[in-house]
PDB file of C-alpha atoms in Angstrom:
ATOM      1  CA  UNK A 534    -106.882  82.922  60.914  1.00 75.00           C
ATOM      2  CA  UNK A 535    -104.969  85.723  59.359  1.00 79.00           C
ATOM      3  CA  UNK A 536    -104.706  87.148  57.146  1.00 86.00           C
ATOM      4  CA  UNK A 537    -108.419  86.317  56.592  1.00 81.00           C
ATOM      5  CA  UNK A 538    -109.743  84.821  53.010  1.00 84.00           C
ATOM      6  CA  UNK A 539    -111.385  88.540  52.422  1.00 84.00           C
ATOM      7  CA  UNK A 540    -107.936  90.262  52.902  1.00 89.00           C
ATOM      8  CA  UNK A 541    -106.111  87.724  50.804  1.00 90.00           C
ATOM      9  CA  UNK A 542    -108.046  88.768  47.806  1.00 91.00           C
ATOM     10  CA  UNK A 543    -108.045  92.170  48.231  1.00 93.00           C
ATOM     11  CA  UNK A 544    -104.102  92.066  48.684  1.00 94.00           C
ATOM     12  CA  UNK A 545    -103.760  90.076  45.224  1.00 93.00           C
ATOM     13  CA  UNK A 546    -106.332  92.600  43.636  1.00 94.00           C
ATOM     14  CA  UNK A 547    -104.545  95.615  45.237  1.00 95.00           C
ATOM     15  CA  UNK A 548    -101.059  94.146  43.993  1.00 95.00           C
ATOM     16  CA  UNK A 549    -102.342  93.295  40.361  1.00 94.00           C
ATOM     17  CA  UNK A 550    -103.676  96.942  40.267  1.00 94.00           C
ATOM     18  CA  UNK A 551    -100.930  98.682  41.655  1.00 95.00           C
ATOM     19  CA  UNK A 552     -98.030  96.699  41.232  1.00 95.00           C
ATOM     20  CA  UNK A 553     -98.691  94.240  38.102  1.00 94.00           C
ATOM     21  CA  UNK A 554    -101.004  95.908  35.801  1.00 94.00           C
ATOM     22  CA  UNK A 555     -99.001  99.402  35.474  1.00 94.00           C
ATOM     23  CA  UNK A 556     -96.135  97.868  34.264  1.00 95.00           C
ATOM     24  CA  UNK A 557     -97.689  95.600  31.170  1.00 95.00           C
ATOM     25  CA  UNK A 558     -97.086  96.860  27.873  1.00 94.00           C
ATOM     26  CA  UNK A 559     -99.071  94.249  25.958  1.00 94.00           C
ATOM     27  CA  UNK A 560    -102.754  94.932  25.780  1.00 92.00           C
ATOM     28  CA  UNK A 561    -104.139  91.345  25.158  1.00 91.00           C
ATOM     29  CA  UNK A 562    -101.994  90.893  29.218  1.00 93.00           C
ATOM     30  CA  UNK A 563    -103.465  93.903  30.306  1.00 92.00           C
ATOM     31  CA  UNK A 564    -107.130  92.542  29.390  1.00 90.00           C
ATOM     32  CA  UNK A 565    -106.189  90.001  30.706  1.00 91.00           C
ATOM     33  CA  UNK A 566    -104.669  91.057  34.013  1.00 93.00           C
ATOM     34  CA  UNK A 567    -108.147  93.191  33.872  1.00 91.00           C
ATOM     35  CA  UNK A 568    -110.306  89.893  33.904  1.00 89.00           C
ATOM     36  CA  UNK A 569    -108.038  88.512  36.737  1.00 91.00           C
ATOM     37  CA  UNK A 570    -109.041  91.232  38.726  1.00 93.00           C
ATOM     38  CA  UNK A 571    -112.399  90.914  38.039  1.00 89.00           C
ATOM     39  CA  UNK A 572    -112.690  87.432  38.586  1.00 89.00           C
ATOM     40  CA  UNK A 573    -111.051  87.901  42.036  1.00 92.00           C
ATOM     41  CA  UNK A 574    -113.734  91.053  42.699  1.00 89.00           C
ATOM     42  CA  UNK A 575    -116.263  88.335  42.111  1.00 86.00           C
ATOM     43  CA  UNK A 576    -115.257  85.875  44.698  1.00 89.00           C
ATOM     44  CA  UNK A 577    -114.716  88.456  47.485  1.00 88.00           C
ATOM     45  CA  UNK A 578    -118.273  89.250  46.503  1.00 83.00           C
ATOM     46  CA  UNK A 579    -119.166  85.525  46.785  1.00 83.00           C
ATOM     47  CA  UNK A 580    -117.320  84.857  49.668  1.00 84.00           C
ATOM     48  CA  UNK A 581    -119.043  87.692  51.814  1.00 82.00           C
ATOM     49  CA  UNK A 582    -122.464  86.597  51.222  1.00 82.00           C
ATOM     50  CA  UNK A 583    -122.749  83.324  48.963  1.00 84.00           C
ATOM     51  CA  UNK A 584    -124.209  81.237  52.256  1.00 86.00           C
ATOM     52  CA  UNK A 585    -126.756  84.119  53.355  1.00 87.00           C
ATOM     53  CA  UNK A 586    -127.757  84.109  49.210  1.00 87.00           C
ATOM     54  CA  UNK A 587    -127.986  80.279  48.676  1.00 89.00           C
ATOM     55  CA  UNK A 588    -130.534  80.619  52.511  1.00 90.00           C
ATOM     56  CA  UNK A 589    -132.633  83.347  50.634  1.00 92.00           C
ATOM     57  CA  UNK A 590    -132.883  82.186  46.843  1.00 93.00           C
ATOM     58  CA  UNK A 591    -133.776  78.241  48.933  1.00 93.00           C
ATOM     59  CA  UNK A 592    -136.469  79.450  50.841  1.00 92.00           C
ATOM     60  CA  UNK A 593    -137.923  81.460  47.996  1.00 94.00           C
ATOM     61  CA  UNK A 594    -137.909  78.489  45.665  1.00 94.00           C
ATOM     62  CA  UNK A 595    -138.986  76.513  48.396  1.00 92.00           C
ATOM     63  CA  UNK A 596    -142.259  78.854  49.413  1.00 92.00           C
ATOM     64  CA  UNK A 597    -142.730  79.213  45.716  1.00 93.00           C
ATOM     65  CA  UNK A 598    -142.763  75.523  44.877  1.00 92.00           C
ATOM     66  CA  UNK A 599    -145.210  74.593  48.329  1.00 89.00           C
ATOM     67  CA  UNK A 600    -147.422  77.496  47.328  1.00 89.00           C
ATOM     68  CA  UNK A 601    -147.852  75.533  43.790  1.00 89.00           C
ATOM     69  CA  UNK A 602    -147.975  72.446  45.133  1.00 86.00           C
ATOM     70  CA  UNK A 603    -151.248  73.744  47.171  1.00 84.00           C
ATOM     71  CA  UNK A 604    -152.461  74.824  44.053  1.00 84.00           C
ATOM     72  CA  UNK A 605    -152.292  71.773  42.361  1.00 83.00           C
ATOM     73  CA  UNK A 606    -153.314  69.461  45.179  1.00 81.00           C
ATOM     74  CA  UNK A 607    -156.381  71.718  45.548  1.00 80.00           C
ATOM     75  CA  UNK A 608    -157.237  71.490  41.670  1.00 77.00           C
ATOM     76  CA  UNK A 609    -157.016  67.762  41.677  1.00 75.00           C
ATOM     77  CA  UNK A 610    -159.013  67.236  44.109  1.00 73.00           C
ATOM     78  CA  UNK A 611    -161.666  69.673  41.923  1.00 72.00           C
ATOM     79  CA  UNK A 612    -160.694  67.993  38.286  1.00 66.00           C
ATOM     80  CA  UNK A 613    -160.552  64.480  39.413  1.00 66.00           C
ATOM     81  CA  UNK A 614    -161.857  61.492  36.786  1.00 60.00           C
ATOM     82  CA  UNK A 615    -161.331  64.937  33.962  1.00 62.00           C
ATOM     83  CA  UNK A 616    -159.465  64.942  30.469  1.00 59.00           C
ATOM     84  CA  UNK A 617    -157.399  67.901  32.053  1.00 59.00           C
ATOM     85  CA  UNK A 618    -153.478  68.235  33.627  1.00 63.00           C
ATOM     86  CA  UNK A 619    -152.572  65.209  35.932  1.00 75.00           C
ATOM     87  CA  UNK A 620    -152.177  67.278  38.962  1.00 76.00           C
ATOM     88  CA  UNK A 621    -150.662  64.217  41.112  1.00 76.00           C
ATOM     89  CA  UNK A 622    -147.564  64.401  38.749  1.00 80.00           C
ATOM     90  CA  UNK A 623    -146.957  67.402  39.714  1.00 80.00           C
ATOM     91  CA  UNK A 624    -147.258  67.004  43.045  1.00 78.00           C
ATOM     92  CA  UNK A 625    -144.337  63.918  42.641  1.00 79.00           C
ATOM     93  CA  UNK A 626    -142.237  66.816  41.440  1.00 79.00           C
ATOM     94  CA  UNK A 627    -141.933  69.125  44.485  1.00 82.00           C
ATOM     95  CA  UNK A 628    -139.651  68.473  47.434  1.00 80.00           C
ATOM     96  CA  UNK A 629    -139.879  67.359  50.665  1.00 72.00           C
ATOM     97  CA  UNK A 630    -140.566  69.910  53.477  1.00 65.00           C
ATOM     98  CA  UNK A 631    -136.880  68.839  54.404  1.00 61.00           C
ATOM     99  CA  UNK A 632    -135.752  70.894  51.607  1.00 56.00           C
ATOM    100  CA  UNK A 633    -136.963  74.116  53.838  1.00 60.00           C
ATOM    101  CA  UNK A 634    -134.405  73.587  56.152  1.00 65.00           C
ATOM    102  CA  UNK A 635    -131.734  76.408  56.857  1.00 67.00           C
ATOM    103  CA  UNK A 636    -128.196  74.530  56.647  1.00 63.00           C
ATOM    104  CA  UNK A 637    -124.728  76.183  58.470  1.00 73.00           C
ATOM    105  CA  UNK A 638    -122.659  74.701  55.930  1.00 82.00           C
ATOM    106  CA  UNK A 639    -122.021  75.862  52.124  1.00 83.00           C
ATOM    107  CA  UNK A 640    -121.693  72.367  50.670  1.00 86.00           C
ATOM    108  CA  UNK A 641    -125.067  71.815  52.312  1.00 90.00           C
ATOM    109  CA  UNK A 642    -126.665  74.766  51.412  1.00 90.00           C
ATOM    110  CA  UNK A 643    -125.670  74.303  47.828  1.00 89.00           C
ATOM    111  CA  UNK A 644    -126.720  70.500  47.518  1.00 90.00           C
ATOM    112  CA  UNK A 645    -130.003  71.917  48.639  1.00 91.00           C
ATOM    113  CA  UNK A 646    -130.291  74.648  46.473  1.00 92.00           C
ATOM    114  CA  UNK A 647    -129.304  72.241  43.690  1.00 93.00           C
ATOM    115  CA  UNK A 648    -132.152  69.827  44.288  1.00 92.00           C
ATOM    116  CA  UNK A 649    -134.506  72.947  44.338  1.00 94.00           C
ATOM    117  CA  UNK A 650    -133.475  74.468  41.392  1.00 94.00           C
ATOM    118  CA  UNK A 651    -133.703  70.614  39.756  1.00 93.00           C
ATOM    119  CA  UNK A 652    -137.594  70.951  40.977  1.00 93.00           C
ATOM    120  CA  UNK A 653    -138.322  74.252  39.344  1.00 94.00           C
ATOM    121  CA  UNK A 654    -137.125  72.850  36.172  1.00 94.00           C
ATOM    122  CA  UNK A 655    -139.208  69.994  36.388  1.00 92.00           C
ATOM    123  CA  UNK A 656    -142.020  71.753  37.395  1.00 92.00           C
ATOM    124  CA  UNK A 657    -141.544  74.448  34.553  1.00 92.00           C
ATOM    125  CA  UNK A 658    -141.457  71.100  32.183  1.00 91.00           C
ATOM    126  CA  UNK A 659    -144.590  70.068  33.719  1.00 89.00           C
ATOM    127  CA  UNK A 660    -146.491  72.899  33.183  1.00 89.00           C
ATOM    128  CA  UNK A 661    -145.331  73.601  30.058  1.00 88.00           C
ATOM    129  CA  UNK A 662    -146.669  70.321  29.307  1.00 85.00           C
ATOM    130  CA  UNK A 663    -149.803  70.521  30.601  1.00 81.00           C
ATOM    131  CA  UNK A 664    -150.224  74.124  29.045  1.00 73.00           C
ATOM    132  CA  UNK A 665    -149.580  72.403  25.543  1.00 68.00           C
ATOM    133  CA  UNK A 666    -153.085  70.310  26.550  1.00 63.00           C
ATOM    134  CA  UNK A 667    -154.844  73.141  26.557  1.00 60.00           C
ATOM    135  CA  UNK A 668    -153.777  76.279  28.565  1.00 71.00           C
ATOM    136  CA  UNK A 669    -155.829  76.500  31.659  1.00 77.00           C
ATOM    137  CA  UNK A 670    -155.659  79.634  33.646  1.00 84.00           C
ATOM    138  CA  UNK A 671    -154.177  77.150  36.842  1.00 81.00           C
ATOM    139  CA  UNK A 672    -151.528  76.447  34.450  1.00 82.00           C
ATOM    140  CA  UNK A 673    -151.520  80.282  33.347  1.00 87.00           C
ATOM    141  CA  UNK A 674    -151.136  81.431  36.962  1.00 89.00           C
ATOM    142  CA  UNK A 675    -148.567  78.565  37.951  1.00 89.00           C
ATOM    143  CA  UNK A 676    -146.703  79.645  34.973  1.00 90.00           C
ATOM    144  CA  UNK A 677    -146.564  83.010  36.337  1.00 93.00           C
ATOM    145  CA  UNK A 678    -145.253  82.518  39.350  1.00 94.00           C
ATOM    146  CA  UNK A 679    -142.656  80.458  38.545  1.00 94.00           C
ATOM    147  CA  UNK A 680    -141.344  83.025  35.850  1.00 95.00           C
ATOM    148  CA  UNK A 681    -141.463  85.812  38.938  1.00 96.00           C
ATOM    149  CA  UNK A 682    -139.234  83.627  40.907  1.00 96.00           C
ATOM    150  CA  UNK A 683    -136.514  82.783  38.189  1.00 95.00           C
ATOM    151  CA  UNK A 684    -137.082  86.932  37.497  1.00 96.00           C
ATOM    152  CA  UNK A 685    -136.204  87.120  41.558  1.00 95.00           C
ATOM    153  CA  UNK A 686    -133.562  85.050  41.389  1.00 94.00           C
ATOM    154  CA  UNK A 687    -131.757  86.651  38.474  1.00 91.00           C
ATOM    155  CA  UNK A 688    -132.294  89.740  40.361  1.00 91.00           C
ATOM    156  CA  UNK A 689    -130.903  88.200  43.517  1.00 88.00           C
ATOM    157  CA  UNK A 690    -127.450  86.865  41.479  1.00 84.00           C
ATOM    158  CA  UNK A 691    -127.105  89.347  39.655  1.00 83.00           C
ATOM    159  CA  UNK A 692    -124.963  91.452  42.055  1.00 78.00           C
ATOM    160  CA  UNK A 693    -122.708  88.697  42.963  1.00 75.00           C
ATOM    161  CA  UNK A 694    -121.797  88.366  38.963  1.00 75.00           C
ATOM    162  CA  UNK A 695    -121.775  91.690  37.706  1.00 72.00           C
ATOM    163  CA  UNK A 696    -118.176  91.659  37.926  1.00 68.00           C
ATOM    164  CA  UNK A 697    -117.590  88.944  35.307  1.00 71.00           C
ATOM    165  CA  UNK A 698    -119.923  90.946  32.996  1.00 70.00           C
ATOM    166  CA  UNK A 699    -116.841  91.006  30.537  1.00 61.00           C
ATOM    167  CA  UNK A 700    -115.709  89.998  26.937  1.00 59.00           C
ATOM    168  CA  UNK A 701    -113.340  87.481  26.614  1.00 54.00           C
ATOM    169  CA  UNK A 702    -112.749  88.185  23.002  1.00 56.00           C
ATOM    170  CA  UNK A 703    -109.522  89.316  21.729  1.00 57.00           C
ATOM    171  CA  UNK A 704    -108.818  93.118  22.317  1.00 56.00           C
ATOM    172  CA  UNK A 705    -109.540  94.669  18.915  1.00 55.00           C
ATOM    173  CA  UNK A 706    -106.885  96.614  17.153  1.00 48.00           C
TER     174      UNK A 706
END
């Protein structure tokens, strides 16, 4: 359908820059008309690539979550009947394979990447947890590679938000 979603936005950014923004006198409107842009920036942004980003940052959390859940299955099987972490638990946390599945829809995609993200967080809690018990280096490592896949996925985002890096304070005189 025309005109497309993509040219929609950039004709309201192209009109608030050219058209709009030249003509405000107040600088509080101006800032604002500035954040309006920015904000509109952001969705083209989102809209170009939010599926193929939700696909990549699901199937990292989902490699990265099965790789731990190897991990732990393998160390309960080695620390069974022991004082130490409750591996099992852990395993309870993690998805199904299901949750590897690549989806064609954007609602779908998200309610995936939304139950994902709900498992790191639980599985951060765990093995914080379990680190507070006495901080094995299985914890240690776990740890680790959940922190380099939040550090990935900040890295992956941040493109897609840089535009809203802005303050919304009042302009000062």
């Amino acid at each position: 359908m025309r005109p497309s979603p993509d040219e929609l936005l950039a004709s309201l950014r192209l009109s608030l820059n050219e058209t709009l923004l030249p003509k405000v006198e107040d600088r509080w409107a101006r800032y604002v008309g500035t954040a309006m842009d920015l904000v509109i920036q952001h969705l083209q942004l989102r809209l170009a690539g939010e599926l193929d980003a939700l696909d990549e940052d699901s199937a990292d959390m989902a490699a990265a979550l099965a790789a731990i859940g190897g991990r732990a299955a393998a160390l309960g099987a080695q620390t069974e009947g022991t004082d130490g972490p409750r591996w099992a638990e852990l395993a309870e946390l993690l998805p199904s394979p299901a949750d590897n599945a690549h989806d064609h829809d954007l609602d779908d995609a998200t309610a995936r990447n939304e139950r994902l993200r709900g498992a790191v967080v639980a599985v951060m809690r765990w093995l914080d947890e379990a680190g507070a018990q006495g901080e094995s280096p299985a914890v240690r490592q776990m740890r680790d590679e959940v922190h380099q896949l939040v550090r990935r996925q900040v890295d992956r985002t941040k493109p897609l938000v840089a535009p809203l890096f802005m303050s919304f304070g009042p302009v000062a005189s």
